Amino acid sequence: MQAIIDKLSSTAAATRAEDLRAAFAADAQRFTRFSASFDDLLMDYSKCAVNDEIMALLEELCATADVAQKRDAMFTGEKINFTEDRAVLHTALRNRANTPVIVDGTDVMPDVNGVLAAMGAFAEAIRSGKLTGATGKAITDVVNIGIGGSDLGPAMATLALAPFHDGPRLHFVSNVDGAHITDTLKLLSAETTLFIVASKTFTTIETMTNAQTARAFIAKALGEDAVGAHFAAVSTALDKVAAFGIAAERVFGFWDWVGGRYSIWSAIGLPLMLAIGRENFGRFLDGAHAMDQHFRTAPFSKNLPMLLGAIGVYHRNVLGYPTRAILPYDQRLSRFPAYLQQLDMESNGKSVTIDGKPVAGGSGPVVWGEPGTNGQHAFYQLIHQGTSIIPAEFMIAANGFEPELRHQHELLISNCLAQSEALMRGRTLAEAKTQLMAKGMEEATADFLAPHRVFSGNRPSITFVYDQLTPFALGRLIALYEHRVFVEGVIFRINSFDQWGVELGKELATGLLPVVEGKVAATGHDSSTAGLVAALKAARG
Ligand code: F6P
């Protein structure tokens, strides 16, 4: 594999692949040749430093890494998460073809369909007002209490699909900081509020602590007996949910073969279903399933997740770019970069290969971003003129949901396209000088100021265009990124499905709590940690 990476590197240099302006000038068909579509979803990667030789080598890289075989192993339930001895089957949750998916000799589809039906019945009962709070009032507000994958997915998707909301209002509480739940509860009436405690393990300290605070809120306002009517839970740990006291018919399960960051398709999606209804949630699953089929069947040159993953590795491991920016020109996707941070960085932020050896050449990049146009007025300066090259991933809908504000959508589109064009074209010193002199500036002054107005150009970006951000389109987009992370993880030769890196901090926090509470002395800690404990203790009195 390293040989192909090296070959990519020498080919990029020898073919001057990074001179994008020249590449576009020399080839009027460049966009057609370096873009691919799946239905209305278009991926334009022509503004990346690729050419035919590089794309052929990237295809060879995927073949050498056995991406297709490993993809099939994932879809068919092999235990590819070997450090936890688990299958990886979020795709079964949206397997709308309902073909059998076997884990340990059993077809998981009847269970998947059973939970989906139970979620649907519960969601419709709440939405219609058939199922009420303890005092008989309809539920107007739902608070999801969860963190990480039990929060980011439903929170992101609920915001993204706001035009489809016709159910109760949704709120999301994740942080153990009491400010989060306090500020949320302030807005709510206990009588009309339902809490969903969402935790795969049902042990996560943040979620369990917030759940207790929410329980106290209901008990104080309506009495202990009312608690049951105001809680539901989503978890794989049904015994722990029962111990918390939530009635079995209000508990929606999932399975250890669903990773937290891949769980939006499971009962973790219940808040989204409450907001947009069962049918729209079904369309969300349909979109992801369509992408799954595309990933499994399309040839490399047309396979969006393969292309996105291969170009991601090219940027990270061949060209050495350490981060990537996710820049949706879609305000309702404002939490999508945060969602992708967990999906990508928790999956591919690893240093050890599947053989337990150090990863050669870097694994997952830092993922970050904000929606456009806001980012333009904040950090785009660095993307255009900073010393680091940051591959950007733009996304834009052809149509918004505000026909009366068509002009605003046109402004949004033109800003999105202008940014990728500017990153690619740049502005030379001569162009900068000419521009200044055209404004009547003296030549000496223009010479002095022009360097500050130079844009190097040749800064790569990928642009996704889709018709409209419907449930189907969102499901498809999320699945595209899930599979991209998979492709990259296979090429990095890491296990993308565990997350041991979050454990040490959790262990130390548990040990530090009695120290912070003042129950035990800060012995055994380094002087910095002990000093900080002492400073906080002094400030708290
Ligand atoms: O600590 C990381 C993590 O395990 C994530 O992988 C997960 O999504 C999150 O915590 C929440 O976990 P749970 O759903 O078990 O509460």
GROMACS .gro file of N, CA, C and O in nm, residues 279-355:
model
  308
  279GLU      N    1  -4.375   0.834   0.877
  279GLU     CA    2  -4.352   0.822   0.732
  279GLU      C    3  -4.224   0.894   0.691
  279GLU      O    4  -4.143   0.842   0.614
  280ASN      N    5  -4.206   1.015   0.743
  280ASN     CA    6  -4.085   1.089   0.706
  280ASN      C    7  -3.961   1.021   0.761
  280ASN      O    8  -3.856   1.022   0.697
  281PHE      N    9  -3.973   0.962   0.880
  281PHE     CA   10  -3.857   0.888   0.934
  281PHE      C   11  -3.825   0.770   0.841
  281PHE      O   12  -3.709   0.739   0.815
  282GLY      N   13  -3.930   0.707   0.788
  282GLY     CA   14  -3.910   0.598   0.692
  282GLY      C   15  -3.836   0.647   0.568
  282GLY      O   16  -3.748   0.578   0.516
  283ARG      N   17  -3.869   0.767   0.523
  283ARG     CA   18  -3.800   0.820   0.403
  283ARG      C   19  -3.653   0.849   0.434
  283ARG      O   20  -3.566   0.834   0.348
  284PHE      N   21  -3.629   0.891   0.558
  284PHE     CA   22  -3.489   0.914   0.603
  284PHE      C   23  -3.411   0.782   0.594
  284PHE      O   24  -3.299   0.778   0.540
  285LEU      N   25  -3.473   0.673   0.640
  285LEU     CA   26  -3.409   0.542   0.629
  285LEU      C   27  -3.393   0.501   0.483
  285LEU      O   28  -3.289   0.446   0.443
  286ASP      N   29  -3.494   0.532   0.401
  286ASP     CA   30  -3.488   0.497   0.258
  286ASP      C   31  -3.366   0.562   0.192
  286ASP      O   32  -3.299   0.500   0.110
  287GLY      N   33  -3.341   0.688   0.230
  287GLY     CA   34  -3.228   0.760   0.168
  287GLY      C   35  -3.097   0.692   0.202
  287GLY      O   36  -3.009   0.675   0.116
  288ALA      N   37  -3.083   0.651   0.328
  288ALA     CA   38  -2.959   0.584   0.369
  288ALA      C   39  -2.947   0.449   0.298
  288ALA      O   40  -2.839   0.410   0.252
  289HIS      N   41  -3.060   0.380   0.287
  289HIS     CA   42  -3.057   0.249   0.220
  289HIS      C   43  -3.016   0.264   0.073
  289HIS      O   44  -2.938   0.183   0.020
  290ALA      N   45  -3.067   0.369   0.010
  290ALA     CA   46  -3.030   0.393  -0.131
  290ALA      C   47  -2.879   0.413  -0.141
  290ALA      O   48  -2.814   0.359  -0.232
  291MET      N   49  -2.821   0.487  -0.047
  291MET     CA   50  -2.675   0.508  -0.050
  291MET      C   51  -2.601   0.376  -0.023
  291MET      O   52  -2.497   0.349  -0.083
  292ASP      N   53  -2.657   0.294   0.064
  292ASP     CA   54  -2.594   0.163   0.091
  292ASP      C   55  -2.587   0.081  -0.037
  292ASP      O   56  -2.484   0.020  -0.068
  293GLN      N   57  -2.697   0.079  -0.111
  293GLN     CA   58  -2.701   0.000  -0.235
  293GLN      C   59  -2.600   0.056  -0.335
  293GLN      O   60  -2.531  -0.019  -0.403
  294HIS      N   61  -2.596   0.188  -0.341
  294HIS     CA   62  -2.501   0.254  -0.432
  294HIS      C   63  -2.357   0.217  -0.395
  294HIS      O   64  -2.277   0.180  -0.481
  295PHE      N   65  -2.327   0.223  -0.266
  295PHE     CA   66  -2.191   0.192  -0.218
  295PHE      C   67  -2.155   0.047  -0.251
  295PHE      O   68  -2.040   0.016  -0.286
  296ARG      N   69  -2.254  -0.041  -0.242
  296ARG     CA   70  -2.226  -0.184  -0.266
  296ARG      C   71  -2.211  -0.219  -0.413
  296ARG      O   72  -2.148  -0.318  -0.447
  297THR      N   73  -2.272  -0.138  -0.500
  297THR     CA   74  -2.281  -0.183  -0.640
  297THR      C   75  -2.211  -0.093  -0.742
  297THR      O   76  -2.174  -0.141  -0.848
  298ALA      N   77  -2.195   0.035  -0.712
  298ALA     CA   78  -2.142   0.125  -0.817
  298ALA      C   79  -1.993   0.102  -0.838
  298ALA      O   80  -1.919   0.078  -0.742
  299PRO      N   81  -1.947   0.110  -0.963
  299PRO     CA   82  -1.803   0.098  -0.987
  299PRO      C   83  -1.729   0.218  -0.926
  299PRO      O   84  -1.790   0.323  -0.905
  300PHE      N   85  -1.600   0.201  -0.902
  300PHE     CA   86  -1.522   0.304  -0.834
  300PHE      C   87  -1.546   0.444  -0.891
  300PHE      O   88  -1.569   0.539  -0.817
  301SER      N   89  -1.543   0.456  -1.022
  301SER     CA   90  -1.549   0.591  -1.083
  301SER      C   91  -1.682   0.660  -1.061
  301SER      O   92  -1.695   0.780  -1.083
  302LYS      N   93  -1.784   0.583  -1.019
  302LYS     CA   94  -1.916   0.643  -0.997
  302LYS      C   95  -1.960   0.630  -0.852
  302LYS      O   96  -2.070   0.669  -0.816
  303ASN      N   97  -1.875   0.570  -0.769
  303ASN     CA   98  -1.914   0.535  -0.633
  303ASN      C   99  -1.877   0.649  -0.538
  303ASN      O  100  -1.760   0.669  -0.503
  304LEU      N  101  -1.977   0.727  -0.496
  304LEU     CA  102  -1.948   0.850  -0.421
  304LEU      C  103  -1.871   0.823  -0.291
  304LEU      O  104  -1.773   0.891  -0.263
  305PRO      N  105  -1.910   0.724  -0.207
  305PRO     CA  106  -1.831   0.703  -0.085
  305PRO      C  107  -1.688   0.660  -0.115
  305PRO      O  108  -1.594   0.702  -0.046
  306MET      N  109  -1.670   0.578  -0.218
  306MET     CA  110  -1.533   0.533  -0.254
  306MET      C  111  -1.450   0.655  -0.298
  306MET      O  112  -1.335   0.670  -0.257
  307LEU      N  113  -1.509   0.736  -0.383
  307LEU     CA  114  -1.436   0.853  -0.434
  307LEU      C  115  -1.403   0.949  -0.319
  307LEU      O  116  -1.289   0.997  -0.307
  308LEU      N  117  -1.502   0.972  -0.235
  308LEU     CA  118  -1.482   1.067  -0.124
  308LEU      C  119  -1.376   1.016  -0.028
  308LEU      O  120  -1.289   1.092   0.018
  309GLY      N  121  -1.381   0.886   0.002
  309GLY     CA  122  -1.281   0.826   0.091
  309GLY      C  123  -1.143   0.827   0.029
  309GLY      O  124  -1.044   0.864   0.093
  310ALA      N  125  -1.136   0.788  -0.098
  310ALA     CA  126  -1.004   0.781  -0.165
  310ALA      C  127  -0.942   0.920  -0.174
  310ALA      O  128  -0.821   0.938  -0.147
  311ILE      N  129  -1.023   1.020  -0.206
  311ILE     CA  130  -0.968   1.157  -0.215
  311ILE      C  131  -0.930   1.207  -0.075
  311ILE      O  132  -0.832   1.279  -0.058
  312GLY      N  133  -1.009   1.165   0.025
  312GLY     CA  134  -0.975   1.201   0.163
  312GLY      C  135  -0.836   1.149   0.200
  312GLY      O  136  -0.754   1.220   0.259
  313VAL      N  137  -0.809   1.024   0.165
  313VAL     CA  138  -0.677   0.965   0.195
  313VAL      C  139  -0.568   1.036   0.113
  313VAL      O  140  -0.457   1.061   0.163
  314TYR      N  141  -0.600   1.068  -0.009
  314TYR     CA  142  -0.504   1.141  -0.095
  314TYR      C  143  -0.466   1.274  -0.027
  314TYR      O  144  -0.348   1.310  -0.018
  315HIS      N  145  -0.567   1.344   0.021
  315HIS     CA  146  -0.539   1.472   0.088
  315HIS      C  147  -0.458   1.452   0.216
  315HIS      O  148  -0.363   1.525   0.243
  316ARG      N  149  -0.496   1.350   0.291
  316ARG     CA  150  -0.434   1.331   0.423
  316ARG      C  151  -0.294   1.269   0.411
  316ARG      O  152  -0.199   1.316   0.470
  317ASN      N  153  -0.285   1.161   0.333
  317ASN     CA  154  -0.162   1.080   0.338
  317ASN      C  155  -0.065   1.107   0.224
  317ASN      O  156   0.052   1.078   0.237
  318VAL      N  157  -0.116   1.160   0.114
  318VAL     CA  158  -0.024   1.190   0.002
  318VAL      C  159   0.017   1.336   0.009
  318VAL      O  160   0.135   1.369   0.006
  319LEU      N  161  -0.082   1.424   0.022
  319LEU     CA  162  -0.051   1.567   0.021
  319LEU      C  163  -0.027   1.622   0.161
  319LEU      O  164   0.018   1.735   0.176
  320GLY      N  165  -0.059   1.542   0.264
  320GLY     CA  166  -0.022   1.577   0.401
  320GLY      C  167  -0.108   1.685   0.465
  320GLY      O  168  -0.064   1.755   0.557
  321TYR      N  169  -0.233   1.701   0.421
  321TYR     CA  170  -0.321   1.803   0.482
  321TYR      C  171  -0.382   1.746   0.610
  321TYR      O  172  -0.453   1.645   0.604
  322PRO      N  173  -0.359   1.810   0.724
  322PRO     CA  174  -0.402   1.748   0.851
  322PRO      C  175  -0.547   1.770   0.891
  322PRO      O  176  -0.595   1.707   0.984
  323THR      N  177  -0.618   1.861   0.823
  323THR     CA  178  -0.758   1.884   0.863
  323THR      C  179  -0.847   1.887   0.738
  323THR      O  180  -0.798   1.898   0.626
  324ARG      N  181  -0.976   1.881   0.761
  324ARG     CA  182  -1.071   1.905   0.651
  324ARG      C  183  -1.187   1.987   0.706
  324ARG      O  184  -1.228   1.968   0.822
  325ALA      N  185  -1.235   2.080   0.625
  325ALA     CA  186  -1.345   2.167   0.670
  325ALA      C  187  -1.475   2.123   0.604
  325ALA      O  188  -1.479   2.100   0.483
  326ILE      N  189  -1.577   2.113   0.684
  326ILE     CA  190  -1.712   2.078   0.636
  326ILE      C  191  -1.793   2.207   0.635
  326ILE      O  192  -1.816   2.266   0.741
  327LEU      N  193  -1.834   2.248   0.517
  327LEU     CA  194  -1.893   2.382   0.502
  327LEU      C  195  -2.029   2.374   0.432
  327LEU      O  196  -2.040   2.402   0.312
  328PRO      N  197  -2.133   2.335   0.506
  328PRO     CA  198  -2.265   2.328   0.443
  328PRO      C  199  -2.321   2.467   0.419
  328PRO      O  200  -2.326   2.548   0.513
  329TYR      N  201  -2.360   2.495   0.296
  329TYR     CA  202  -2.434   2.620   0.269
  329TYR      C  203  -2.581   2.585   0.285
  329TYR      O  204  -2.658   2.579   0.189
  330ASP      N  205  -2.615   2.559   0.408
  330ASP     CA  206  -2.748   2.512   0.442
  330ASP      C  207  -2.758   2.531   0.593
  330ASP      O  208  -2.702   2.452   0.670
  331GLN      N  209  -2.824   2.637   0.634
  331GLN     CA  210  -2.827   2.671   0.776
  331GLN      C  211  -2.877   2.556   0.860
  331GLN      O  212  -2.832   2.533   0.972
  332ARG      N  213  -2.970   2.479   0.804
  332ARG     CA  214  -3.028   2.369   0.882
  332ARG      C  215  -2.929   2.254   0.900
  332ARG      O  216  -2.952   2.164   0.980
  333LEU      N  217  -2.818   2.259   0.829
  333LEU     CA  218  -2.712   2.159   0.852
  333LEU      C  219  -2.605   2.215   0.945
  333LEU      O  220  -2.490   2.170   0.943
  334SER      N  221  -2.644   2.312   1.027
  334SER     CA  222  -2.541   2.379   1.108
  334SER      C  223  -2.477   2.285   1.211
  334SER      O  224  -2.365   2.307   1.254
  335ARG      N  225  -2.545   2.176   1.248
  335ARG     CA  226  -2.483   2.081   1.341
  335ARG      C  227  -2.417   1.964   1.267
  335ARG      O  228  -2.363   1.872   1.330
  336PHE      N  229  -2.422   1.967   1.135
  336PHE     CA  230  -2.363   1.856   1.059
  336PHE      C  231  -2.211   1.846   1.080
  336PHE      O  232  -2.159   1.736   1.099
  337PRO      N  233  -2.137   1.959   1.081
  337PRO     CA  234  -1.994   1.946   1.109
  337PRO      C  235  -1.967   1.883   1.245
  337PRO      O  236  -1.878   1.797   1.258
  338ALA      N  237  -2.043   1.920   1.347
  338ALA     CA  238  -2.023   1.861   1.480
  338ALA      C  239  -2.055   1.711   1.477
  338ALA      O  240  -1.986   1.628   1.539
  339TYR      N  241  -2.161   1.677   1.405
  339TYR     CA  242  -2.198   1.536   1.392
  339TYR      C  243  -2.085   1.457   1.324
  339TYR      O  244  -2.046   1.349   1.369
  340LEU      N  245  -2.031   1.516   1.217
  340LEU     CA  246  -1.922   1.448   1.145
  340LEU      C  247  -1.795   1.442   1.227
  340LEU      O  248  -1.713   1.352   1.208
  341GLN      N  249  -1.777   1.538   1.317
  341GLN     CA  250  -1.660   1.531   1.405
  341GLN      C  251  -1.661   1.401   1.482
  341GLN      O  252  -1.560   1.331   1.490
  342GLN      N  253  -1.775   1.368   1.542
  342GLN     CA  254  -1.777   1.243   1.617
  342GLN      C  255  -1.764   1.123   1.523
  342GLN      O  256  -1.685   1.032   1.546
  343LEU      N  257  -1.843   1.128   1.414
  343LEU     CA  258  -1.843   1.015   1.321
  343LEU      C  259  -1.701   0.986   1.272
  343LEU      O  260  -1.655   0.871   1.274
  344ASP      N  261  -1.632   1.088   1.231
  344ASP     CA  262  -1.502   1.071   1.167
  344ASP      C  263  -1.389   1.058   1.271
  344ASP      O  264  -1.310   0.963   1.268
  345MET      N  265  -1.387   1.150   1.368
  345MET     CA  266  -1.272   1.154   1.459
  345MET      C  267  -1.277   1.043   1.564
  345MET      O  268  -1.174   0.993   1.607
  346GLU      N  269  -1.398   1.004   1.606
  346GLU     CA  270  -1.405   0.893   1.701
  346GLU      C  271  -1.380   0.760   1.627
  346GLU      O  272  -1.330   0.664   1.686
  347SER      N  273  -1.414   0.757   1.499
  347SER     CA  274  -1.391   0.634   1.422
  347SER      C  275  -1.246   0.620   1.379
  347SER      O  276  -1.185   0.514   1.395
  348ASN      N  277  -1.191   0.725   1.323
  348ASN     CA  278  -1.059   0.713   1.259
  348ASN      C  279  -0.947   0.786   1.332
  348ASN      O  280  -0.836   0.797   1.279
  349GLY      N  281  -0.974   0.833   1.452
  349GLY     CA  282  -0.867   0.895   1.533
  349GLY      C  283  -0.791   0.786   1.607
  349GLY      O  284  -0.801   0.774   1.730
  350LYS      N  285  -0.718   0.705   1.534
  350LYS     CA  286  -0.649   0.588   1.593
  350LYS      C  287  -0.502   0.591   1.550
  350LYS      O  288  -0.468   0.644   1.444
  351SER      N  289  -0.417   0.530   1.631
  351SER     CA  290  -0.273   0.527   1.600
  351SER      C  291  -0.220   0.388   1.575
  351SER      O  292  -0.101   0.369   1.551
  352VAL      N  293  -0.307   0.288   1.589
  352VAL     CA  294  -0.262   0.149   1.583
  352VAL      C  295  -0.339   0.077   1.473
  352VAL      O  296  -0.460   0.091   1.461
  353THR      N  297  -0.269   0.000   1.392
  353THR     CA  298  -0.336  -0.074   1.284
  353THR      C  299  -0.403  -0.199   1.340
  353THR      O  300  -0.385  -0.234   1.458
  354ILE      N  301  -0.474  -0.268   1.254
  354ILE     CA  302  -0.543  -0.390   1.298
  354ILE      C  303  -0.445  -0.498   1.344
  354ILE      O  304  -0.483  -0.590   1.415
  355ASP      N  305  -0.317  -0.484   1.309
  355ASP     CA  306  -0.217  -0.580   1.359
  355ASP      C  307  -0.150  -0.529   1.487
  355ASP      O  308  -0.049  -0.587   1.529
   0.00000   0.00000   0.00000
